[in-house]
PDB file of C-alpha atoms in Angstrom:
ATOM      1  CA  UNK A   1      32.362 214.562  26.868  1.00 45.00           C
ATOM      2  CA  UNK A   2      31.981 215.745  23.292  1.00 58.00           C
ATOM      3  CA  UNK A   3      29.284 214.060  21.210  1.00 72.00           C
ATOM      4  CA  UNK A   4      31.401 214.486  18.075  1.00 85.00           C
ATOM      5  CA  UNK A   5      32.766 211.221  16.722  1.00 93.00           C
ATOM      6  CA  UNK A   6      35.130 210.304  13.917  1.00 96.00           C
ATOM      7  CA  UNK A   7      34.653 207.283  11.683  1.00 97.00           C
ATOM      8  CA  UNK A   8      37.803 205.184  11.386  1.00 98.00           C
ATOM      9  CA  UNK A   9      39.060 202.053   9.692  1.00 98.00           C
ATOM     10  CA  UNK A  10      41.738 199.884  11.250  1.00 98.00           C
ATOM     11  CA  UNK A  11      43.886 197.633   9.078  1.00 98.00           C
ATOM     12  CA  UNK A  12      47.271 195.961   9.259  1.00 98.00           C
ATOM     13  CA  UNK A  13      49.936 194.672   6.913  1.00 98.00           C
ATOM     14  CA  UNK A  14      52.151 192.042   8.538  1.00 98.00           C
ATOM     15  CA  UNK A  15      51.295 193.412  11.973  1.00 97.00           C
ATOM     16  CA  UNK A  16      52.160 197.005  11.018  1.00 97.00           C
ATOM     17  CA  UNK A  17      48.802 198.600  11.888  1.00 98.00           C
ATOM     18  CA  UNK A  18      47.194 201.810  10.723  1.00 98.00           C
ATOM     19  CA  UNK A  19      44.030 203.799  11.079  1.00 98.00           C
ATOM     20  CA  UNK A  20      42.450 205.247   7.946  1.00 98.00           C
ATOM     21  CA  UNK A  21      40.527 208.510   8.334  1.00 98.00           C
ATOM     22  CA  UNK A  22      38.962 210.782   5.775  1.00 97.00           C
ATOM     23  CA  UNK A  23      40.929 214.033   5.468  1.00 97.00           C
ATOM     24  CA  UNK A  24      37.769 216.010   6.189  1.00 95.00           C
ATOM     25  CA  UNK A  25      37.681 214.555   9.698  1.00 94.00           C
ATOM     26  CA  UNK A  26      41.097 215.963  10.593  1.00 94.00           C
ATOM     27  CA  UNK A  27      40.095 219.637  10.650  1.00 93.00           C
ATOM     28  CA  UNK A  28      43.775 220.554  10.756  1.00 94.00           C
ATOM     29  CA  UNK A  29      44.434 218.404  13.824  1.00 96.00           C
ATOM     30  CA  UNK A  30      46.428 215.653  12.104  1.00 97.00           C
ATOM     31  CA  UNK A  31      49.255 215.487  14.634  1.00 97.00           C
ATOM     32  CA  UNK A  32      46.941 215.780  17.637  1.00 97.00           C
ATOM     33  CA  UNK A  33      44.670 213.024  16.352  1.00 97.00           C
ATOM     34  CA  UNK A  34      47.628 210.765  15.590  1.00 97.00           C
ATOM     35  CA  UNK A  35      48.996 211.073  19.123  1.00 97.00           C
ATOM     36  CA  UNK A  36      45.552 210.532  20.642  1.00 96.00           C
ATOM     37  CA  UNK A  37      44.127 207.756  18.493  1.00 97.00           C
ATOM     38  CA  UNK A  38      47.337 205.745  18.080  1.00 97.00           C
ATOM     39  CA  UNK A  39      47.853 205.387  21.854  1.00 96.00           C
ATOM     40  CA  UNK A  40      47.862 201.657  22.593  1.00 95.00           C
ATOM     41  CA  UNK A  41      46.364 201.644  26.069  1.00 95.00           C
ATOM     42  CA  UNK A  42      44.028 204.638  26.034  1.00 95.00           C
ATOM     43  CA  UNK A  43      42.612 204.711  22.513  1.00 96.00           C
ATOM     44  CA  UNK A  44      42.236 202.633  19.338  1.00 97.00           C
ATOM     45  CA  UNK A  45      45.968 202.016  18.953  1.00 97.00           C
ATOM     46  CA  UNK A  46      48.082 202.000  15.787  1.00 98.00           C
ATOM     47  CA  UNK A  47      51.531 202.728  14.384  1.00 97.00           C
ATOM     48  CA  UNK A  48      50.125 205.661  12.437  1.00 98.00           C
ATOM     49  CA  UNK A  49      47.180 207.264  10.666  1.00 98.00           C
ATOM     50  CA  UNK A  50      46.650 207.516   6.915  1.00 98.00           C
ATOM     51  CA  UNK A  51      44.512 210.564   6.162  1.00 98.00           C
ATOM     52  CA  UNK A  52      42.690 209.958   2.880  1.00 98.00           C
ATOM     53  CA  UNK A  53      41.935 213.049   0.799  1.00 98.00           C
ATOM     54  CA  UNK A  54      39.606 212.692  -2.204  1.00 96.00           C
ATOM     55  CA  UNK A  55      40.448 215.282  -4.852  1.00 96.00           C
ATOM     56  CA  UNK A  56      37.815 216.875  -7.135  1.00 96.00           C
ATOM     57  CA  UNK A  57      39.316 215.060 -10.127  1.00 96.00           C
ATOM     58  CA  UNK A  58      38.715 211.702  -8.451  1.00 94.00           C
ATOM     59  CA  UNK A  59      42.323 211.095  -7.433  1.00 97.00           C
ATOM     60  CA  UNK A  60      43.296 210.188  -3.871  1.00 98.00           C
ATOM     61  CA  UNK A  61      46.123 211.652  -1.806  1.00 98.00           C
ATOM     62  CA  UNK A  62      47.414 210.237   1.485  1.00 98.00           C
ATOM     63  CA  UNK A  63      49.066 212.035   4.375  1.00 98.00           C
ATOM     64  CA  UNK A  64      50.752 209.791   6.906  1.00 98.00           C
ATOM     65  CA  UNK A  65      51.182 210.792  10.542  1.00 98.00           C
ATOM     66  CA  UNK A  66      53.161 208.569  12.890  1.00 97.00           C
ATOM     67  CA  UNK A  67      52.059 207.630  16.379  1.00 97.00           C
ATOM     68  CA  UNK A  68      54.184 210.442  17.860  1.00 97.00           C
ATOM     69  CA  UNK A  69      52.420 213.055  15.719  1.00 97.00           C
ATOM     70  CA  UNK A  70      55.234 213.542  13.210  1.00 97.00           C
ATOM     71  CA  UNK A  71      54.442 213.491   9.495  1.00 97.00           C
ATOM     72  CA  UNK A  72      56.232 211.049   7.215  1.00 97.00           C
ATOM     73  CA  UNK A  73      56.522 210.923   3.444  1.00 97.00           C
ATOM     74  CA  UNK A  74      54.756 207.588   3.060  1.00 97.00           C
ATOM     75  CA  UNK A  75      54.397 204.041   4.337  1.00 97.00           C
ATOM     76  CA  UNK A  76      54.450 201.038   2.053  1.00 97.00           C
ATOM     77  CA  UNK A  77      52.366 198.999   4.464  1.00 98.00           C
ATOM     78  CA  UNK A  78      50.082 201.920   5.247  1.00 98.00           C
ATOM     79  CA  UNK A  79      49.457 202.534   1.563  1.00 98.00           C
ATOM     80  CA  UNK A  80      48.626 198.856   1.153  1.00 98.00           C
ATOM     81  CA  UNK A  81      46.179 199.063   4.075  1.00 98.00           C
ATOM     82  CA  UNK A  82      44.374 201.942   2.353  1.00 98.00           C
ATOM     83  CA  UNK A  83      44.287 199.955  -0.895  1.00 98.00           C
ATOM     84  CA  UNK A  84      42.751 197.017   0.990  1.00 98.00           C
ATOM     85  CA  UNK A  85      40.040 199.255   2.456  1.00 98.00           C
ATOM     86  CA  UNK A  86      39.226 200.746  -0.945  1.00 98.00           C
ATOM     87  CA  UNK A  87      39.034 197.260  -2.440  1.00 98.00           C
ATOM     88  CA  UNK A  88      36.711 196.098   0.328  1.00 98.00           C
ATOM     89  CA  UNK A  89      34.478 199.160   0.542  1.00 98.00           C
ATOM     90  CA  UNK A  90      34.487 200.477  -3.025  1.00 97.00           C
ATOM     91  CA  UNK A  91      35.566 197.435  -5.088  1.00 97.00           C
ATOM     92  CA  UNK A  92      38.618 199.318  -6.359  1.00 97.00           C
ATOM     93  CA  UNK A  93      41.071 196.521  -7.150  1.00 97.00           C
ATOM     94  CA  UNK A  94      43.573 198.851  -8.825  1.00 98.00           C
ATOM     95  CA  UNK A  95      44.304 202.294  -7.481  1.00 98.00           C
ATOM     96  CA  UNK A  96      46.977 204.987  -7.608  1.00 98.00           C
ATOM     97  CA  UNK A  97      47.527 206.715  -4.291  1.00 98.00           C
ATOM     98  CA  UNK A  98      49.384 209.999  -4.084  1.00 98.00           C
ATOM     99  CA  UNK A  99      51.844 210.470  -1.209  1.00 98.00           C
ATOM    100  CA  UNK A 100      54.496 212.987  -0.210  1.00 97.00           C
ATOM    101  CA  UNK A 101      57.024 210.396  -1.415  1.00 96.00           C
ATOM    102  CA  UNK A 102      55.407 210.149  -4.844  1.00 96.00           C
ATOM    103  CA  UNK A 103      52.490 208.194  -6.314  1.00 96.00           C
ATOM    104  CA  UNK A 104      52.143 204.510  -5.467  1.00 97.00           C
ATOM    105  CA  UNK A 105      50.014 202.150  -7.554  1.00 97.00           C
ATOM    106  CA  UNK A 106      48.428 199.143  -5.856  1.00 98.00           C
ATOM    107  CA  UNK A 107      46.819 196.105  -7.457  1.00 98.00           C
ATOM    108  CA  UNK A 108      44.867 193.381  -5.671  1.00 98.00           C
ATOM    109  CA  UNK A 109      46.329 189.982  -6.585  1.00 98.00           C
ATOM    110  CA  UNK A 110      44.064 187.916  -4.349  1.00 98.00           C
ATOM    111  CA  UNK A 111      41.047 188.688  -2.153  1.00 98.00           C
ATOM    112  CA  UNK A 112      39.464 186.543   0.569  1.00 98.00           C
ATOM    113  CA  UNK A 113      36.894 188.506   2.531  1.00 97.00           C
ATOM    114  CA  UNK A 114      38.780 191.167   4.465  1.00 98.00           C
ATOM    115  CA  UNK A 115      42.157 189.644   3.540  1.00 98.00           C
ATOM    116  CA  UNK A 116      44.037 190.891   0.494  1.00 98.00           C
ATOM    117  CA  UNK A 117      47.301 190.164  -1.279  1.00 98.00           C
ATOM    118  CA  UNK A 118      48.442 193.376  -2.936  1.00 98.00           C
ATOM    119  CA  UNK A 119      51.238 194.261  -5.345  1.00 98.00           C
ATOM    120  CA  UNK A 120      52.532 197.814  -5.011  1.00 98.00           C
ATOM    121  CA  UNK A 121      54.818 199.722  -7.351  1.00 97.00           C
ATOM    122  CA  UNK A 122      57.253 201.390  -4.944  1.00 96.00           C
ATOM    123  CA  UNK A 123      59.248 203.629  -7.270  1.00 95.00           C
ATOM    124  CA  UNK A 124      62.974 203.499  -8.001  1.00 97.00           C
ATOM    125  CA  UNK A 125      65.156 203.151  -4.870  1.00 97.00           C
ATOM    126  CA  UNK A 126      68.155 205.444  -4.499  1.00 96.00           C
ATOM    127  CA  UNK A 127      70.988 203.692  -2.662  1.00 94.00           C
ATOM    128  CA  UNK A 128      74.623 204.154  -1.732  1.00 95.00           C
ATOM    129  CA  UNK A 129      76.993 202.605   0.771  1.00 97.00           C
ATOM    130  CA  UNK A 130      77.534 204.839   3.781  1.00 97.00           C
ATOM    131  CA  UNK A 131      79.522 204.792   7.003  1.00 97.00           C
ATOM    132  CA  UNK A 132      78.041 206.848   9.814  1.00 97.00           C
ATOM    133  CA  UNK A 133      79.588 207.795  13.142  1.00 97.00           C
ATOM    134  CA  UNK A 134      77.348 207.281  16.159  1.00 96.00           C
ATOM    135  CA  UNK A 135      78.200 208.942  19.468  1.00 94.00           C
ATOM    136  CA  UNK A 136      79.337 206.370  22.018  1.00 94.00           C
ATOM    137  CA  UNK A 137      79.385 203.636  19.400  1.00 97.00           C
ATOM    138  CA  UNK A 138      81.826 204.636  16.694  1.00 97.00           C
ATOM    139  CA  UNK A 139      81.692 203.964  12.982  1.00 97.00           C
ATOM    140  CA  UNK A 140      78.767 201.949  11.652  1.00 98.00           C
ATOM    141  CA  UNK A 141      78.869 200.650   8.082  1.00 97.00           C
ATOM    142  CA  UNK A 142      75.672 200.353   6.130  1.00 95.00           C
ATOM    143  CA  UNK A 143      73.625 201.671   3.242  1.00 98.00           C
ATOM    144  CA  UNK A 144      71.770 204.928   2.801  1.00 97.00           C
ATOM    145  CA  UNK A 145      68.540 204.111   0.941  1.00 98.00           C
ATOM    146  CA  UNK A 146      65.662 206.306  -0.110  1.00 97.00           C
ATOM    147  CA  UNK A 147      62.438 204.703  -1.323  1.00 97.00           C
ATOM    148  CA  UNK A 148      60.361 207.853  -0.998  1.00 96.00           C
ATOM    149  CA  UNK A 149      61.432 208.071   2.645  1.00 97.00           C
ATOM    150  CA  UNK A 150      64.872 207.716   4.284  1.00 97.00           C
ATOM    151  CA  UNK A 151      66.472 204.529   5.605  1.00 98.00           C
ATOM    152  CA  UNK A 152      69.792 203.316   6.974  1.00 98.00           C
ATOM    153  CA  UNK A 153      70.349 199.593   6.422  1.00 98.00           C
ATOM    154  CA  UNK A 154      72.859 197.718   8.592  1.00 98.00           C
ATOM    155  CA  UNK A 155      73.861 194.101   7.939  1.00 98.00           C
ATOM    156  CA  UNK A 156      74.210 191.761  10.917  1.00 98.00           C
ATOM    157  CA  UNK A 157      75.233 188.137  11.424  1.00 96.00           C
ATOM    158  CA  UNK A 158      73.316 186.849  14.437  1.00 97.00           C
ATOM    159  CA  UNK A 159      69.698 185.834  14.871  1.00 97.00           C
ATOM    160  CA  UNK A 160      69.384 188.347  17.727  1.00 98.00           C
ATOM    161  CA  UNK A 161      70.235 191.180  15.294  1.00 98.00           C
ATOM    162  CA  UNK A 162      72.715 192.720  17.737  1.00 98.00           C
ATOM    163  CA  UNK A 163      75.182 195.147  16.220  1.00 98.00           C
ATOM    164  CA  UNK A 164      78.231 196.899  17.649  1.00 97.00           C
ATOM    165  CA  UNK A 165      77.588 195.307  21.035  1.00 97.00           C
ATOM    166  CA  UNK A 166      74.083 196.719  21.309  1.00 98.00           C
ATOM    167  CA  UNK A 167      70.575 195.362  20.962  1.00 98.00           C
ATOM    168  CA  UNK A 168      69.149 196.377  17.611  1.00 98.00           C
ATOM    169  CA  UNK A 169      66.409 198.347  19.378  1.00 98.00           C
ATOM    170  CA  UNK A 170      68.968 200.423  21.264  1.00 98.00           C
ATOM    171  CA  UNK A 171      71.237 201.102  18.296  1.00 98.00           C
ATOM    172  CA  UNK A 172      68.209 201.866  16.160  1.00 98.00           C
ATOM    173  CA  UNK A 173      67.005 204.449  18.662  1.00 98.00           C
ATOM    174  CA  UNK A 174      70.412 206.153  18.639  1.00 97.00           C
ATOM    175  CA  UNK A 175      70.683 206.310  14.859  1.00 98.00           C
ATOM    176  CA  UNK A 176      67.051 207.256  14.216  1.00 97.00           C
ATOM    177  CA  UNK A 177      67.323 210.529  16.098  1.00 94.00           C
ATOM    178  CA  UNK A 178      71.023 211.285  15.523  1.00 95.00           C
ATOM    179  CA  UNK A 179      71.788 214.915  14.640  1.00 94.00           C
ATOM    180  CA  UNK A 180      73.223 213.882  11.252  1.00 94.00           C
ATOM    181  CA  UNK A 181      69.626 213.060  10.254  1.00 95.00           C
ATOM    182  CA  UNK A 182      67.760 216.334  10.937  1.00 93.00           C
ATOM    183  CA  UNK A 183      64.471 214.793   9.749  1.00 93.00           C
ATOM    184  CA  UNK A 184      65.194 211.452  11.408  1.00 96.00           C
ATOM    185  CA  UNK A 185      65.630 208.158   9.586  1.00 97.00           C
ATOM    186  CA  UNK A 186      64.283 204.621   9.632  1.00 98.00           C
ATOM    187  CA  UNK A 187      66.807 201.959  10.592  1.00 98.00           C
ATOM    188  CA  UNK A 188      66.857 198.341   9.393  1.00 98.00           C
ATOM    189  CA  UNK A 189      69.012 195.489  10.665  1.00 98.00           C
ATOM    190  CA  UNK A 190      69.316 192.779   8.018  1.00 98.00           C
ATOM    191  CA  UNK A 191      70.728 189.267   7.991  1.00 98.00           C
ATOM    192  CA  UNK A 192      71.026 186.994   4.993  1.00 98.00           C
ATOM    193  CA  UNK A 193      69.167 183.674   5.094  1.00 98.00           C
ATOM    194  CA  UNK A 194      69.980 182.586   1.544  1.00 97.00           C
ATOM    195  CA  UNK A 195      70.721 183.943  -1.915  1.00 96.00           C
ATOM    196  CA  UNK A 196      67.090 185.052  -2.286  1.00 98.00           C
ATOM    197  CA  UNK A 197      65.958 185.491   1.310  1.00 98.00           C
ATOM    198  CA  UNK A 198      66.625 188.020   4.060  1.00 98.00           C
ATOM    199  CA  UNK A 199      65.282 188.672   7.537  1.00 98.00           C
ATOM    200  CA  UNK A 200      65.178 192.101   9.130  1.00 98.00           C
ATOM    201  CA  UNK A 201      64.171 194.192  12.101  1.00 98.00           C
ATOM    202  CA  UNK A 202      63.097 197.812  11.889  1.00 98.00           C
ATOM    203  CA  UNK A 203      63.300 200.791  14.179  1.00 98.00           C
ATOM    204  CA  UNK A 204      60.781 203.116  12.592  1.00 97.00           C
ATOM    205  CA  UNK A 205      61.072 206.878  12.731  1.00 96.00           C
ATOM    206  CA  UNK A 206      58.272 208.344  14.823  1.00 95.00           C
ATOM    207  CA  UNK A 207      57.141 204.953  16.114  1.00 96.00           C
ATOM    208  CA  UNK A 208      60.002 202.759  17.379  1.00 96.00           C
ATOM    209  CA  UNK A 209      60.264 198.996  16.823  1.00 97.00           C
ATOM    210  CA  UNK A 210      57.492 197.766  14.542  1.00 97.00           C
ATOM    211  CA  UNK A 211      56.425 194.309  13.390  1.00 97.00           C
ATOM    212  CA  UNK A 212      57.016 195.142   9.746  1.00 97.00           C
ATOM    213  CA  UNK A 213      57.551 197.927   7.233  1.00 97.00           C
ATOM    214  CA  UNK A 214      56.830 198.045   3.523  1.00 97.00           C
ATOM    215  CA  UNK A 215      59.396 200.711   2.727  1.00 98.00           C
ATOM    216  CA  UNK A 216      61.791 199.035   5.175  1.00 98.00           C
ATOM    217  CA  UNK A 217      61.360 195.800   3.249  1.00 98.00           C
ATOM    218  CA  UNK A 218      62.182 197.628   0.020  1.00 98.00           C
ATOM    219  CA  UNK A 219      65.184 199.426   1.499  1.00 98.00           C
ATOM    220  CA  UNK A 220      66.571 196.227   3.007  1.00 98.00           C
ATOM    221  CA  UNK A 221      66.108 194.370  -0.264  1.00 98.00           C
ATOM    222  CA  UNK A 222      67.710 197.134  -2.334  1.00 98.00           C
ATOM    223  CA  UNK A 223      70.787 197.193  -0.117  1.00 98.00           C
ATOM    224  CA  UNK A 224      71.094 193.401  -0.183  1.00 98.00           C
ATOM    225  CA  UNK A 225      70.731 193.273  -3.968  1.00 97.00           C
ATOM    226  CA  UNK A 226      73.229 196.033  -4.719  1.00 97.00           C
ATOM    227  CA  UNK A 227      75.840 195.629  -1.983  1.00 96.00           C
ATOM    228  CA  UNK A 228      75.694 191.858  -1.521  1.00 97.00           C
ATOM    229  CA  UNK A 229      74.756 190.835  -5.038  1.00 97.00           C
ATOM    230  CA  UNK A 230      71.643 188.965  -3.945  1.00 97.00           C
ATOM    231  CA  UNK A 231      68.909 187.832  -6.319  1.00 98.00           C
ATOM    232  CA  UNK A 232      66.693 190.500  -7.853  1.00 98.00           C
ATOM    233  CA  UNK A 233      63.641 188.617  -6.632  1.00 98.00           C
ATOM    234  CA  UNK A 234      63.771 187.890  -2.936  1.00 98.00           C
ATOM    235  CA  UNK A 235      61.712 187.175   0.145  1.00 98.00           C
ATOM    236  CA  UNK A 236      61.986 189.485   3.150  1.00 98.00           C
ATOM    237  CA  UNK A 237      60.920 188.179   6.552  1.00 98.00           C
ATOM    238  CA  UNK A 238      59.939 190.536   9.386  1.00 98.00           C
ATOM    239  CA  UNK A 239      58.497 189.728  12.794  1.00 97.00           C
ATOM    240  CA  UNK A 240      54.986 190.285  11.446  1.00 97.00           C
ATOM    241  CA  UNK A 241      55.279 188.265   8.264  1.00 97.00           C
ATOM    242  CA  UNK A 242      56.802 187.859   4.828  1.00 98.00           C
ATOM    243  CA  UNK A 243      56.786 190.069   1.754  1.00 98.00           C
ATOM    244  CA  UNK A 244      58.112 189.563  -1.763  1.00 98.00           C
ATOM    245  CA  UNK A 245      60.334 192.087  -3.553  1.00 98.00           C
ATOM    246  CA  UNK A 246      61.129 192.217  -7.263  1.00 98.00           C
ATOM    247  CA  UNK A 247      63.629 194.780  -8.602  1.00 98.00           C
ATOM    248  CA  UNK A 248      64.589 193.990 -12.198  1.00 96.00           C
ATOM    249  CA  UNK A 249      67.424 196.541 -12.409  1.00 95.00           C
ATOM    250  CA  UNK A 250      68.771 199.595 -10.593  1.00 92.00           C
ATOM    251  CA  UNK A 251      66.904 202.117 -12.739  1.00 92.00           C
ATOM    252  CA  UNK A 252      63.615 200.237 -12.756  1.00 95.00           C
ATOM    253  CA  UNK A 253      60.706 200.531 -10.294  1.00 95.00           C
ATOM    254  CA  UNK A 254      60.617 198.059  -7.416  1.00 98.00           C
ATOM    255  CA  UNK A 255      57.542 195.900  -6.859  1.00 98.00           C
ATOM    256  CA  UNK A 256      56.442 194.873  -3.371  1.00 98.00           C
ATOM    257  CA  UNK A 257      53.852 192.165  -2.767  1.00 98.00           C
ATOM    258  CA  UNK A 258      52.383 191.440   0.625  1.00 98.00           C
ATOM    259  CA  UNK A 259      49.206 190.937   2.631  1.00 98.00           C
ATOM    260  CA  UNK A 260      46.842 193.483   4.135  1.00 98.00           C
ATOM    261  CA  UNK A 261      43.799 192.876   6.312  1.00 98.00           C
ATOM    262  CA  UNK A 262      40.967 195.215   7.218  1.00 98.00           C
ATOM    263  CA  UNK A 263      40.421 194.572  10.934  1.00 98.00           C
ATOM    264  CA  UNK A 264      37.428 196.721  11.823  1.00 98.00           C
ATOM    265  CA  UNK A 265      35.589 199.994  11.398  1.00 98.00           C
ATOM    266  CA  UNK A 266      34.190 202.142  14.148  1.00 97.00           C
ATOM    267  CA  UNK A 267      33.695 205.537  15.694  1.00 97.00           C
ATOM    268  CA  UNK A 268      35.898 207.276  18.215  1.00 96.00           C
ATOM    269  CA  UNK A 269      35.295 210.428  20.234  1.00 91.00           C
ATOM    270  CA  UNK A 270      37.042 213.347  18.533  1.00 76.00           C
ATOM    271  CA  UNK A 271      38.046 215.329  21.614  1.00 72.00           C
TER     272      UNK A 271
END
């Protein structure tokens, strides 16, 4: 066994869990480390890894690798987990984090030990109604939303989130990897609970069903606001918890507020 170890941080935002590693620890093995360290039964376990690169000018850039080793543009919850760690370890209560989906600013609203409530500026969503054709299913109406990464949002009626005769997990798996999305897509299933409240489930690209998603929350909210005329301030409920979304107008940045908790730090064998 190799004696080489990697320092890691584990954090979660509404049950969507991530490891945070310094970029220098990756040594070009980002995908390999993501597949190894994110394994639930044989390693630390997580939905993905945020690799934190500290630039010479003092700025910070994040690269996100999903549990399957694929690289994604960004994660709203993952970014918030990094912000929580920086607040805990370096007392940085406001930080701008670069991502492949664009910079994201995070501000600590409340801190209680390892628990943080963080507001993130999530950029300006791009959204349009879209009907896709899924093999074996037929036409599926929804919304194509980009919040720095791609999403398909589908509205449902029932509390089981079934759509087109399928469990949401099964339809999500079909859409996520469909050939019409060469880079894959995240899939949300959304039901309306009130004029300012939605509930959703997410099938996340590169991971599968997850307890929550920050960008999924934003995409679901954007679709509900634009297509259904819902309030511009709303609550979004996922299996892992609740987040708050504020989007003043279509051309304005969206704000996402939600919790993040630093769970532990540790060392893991690198090989």
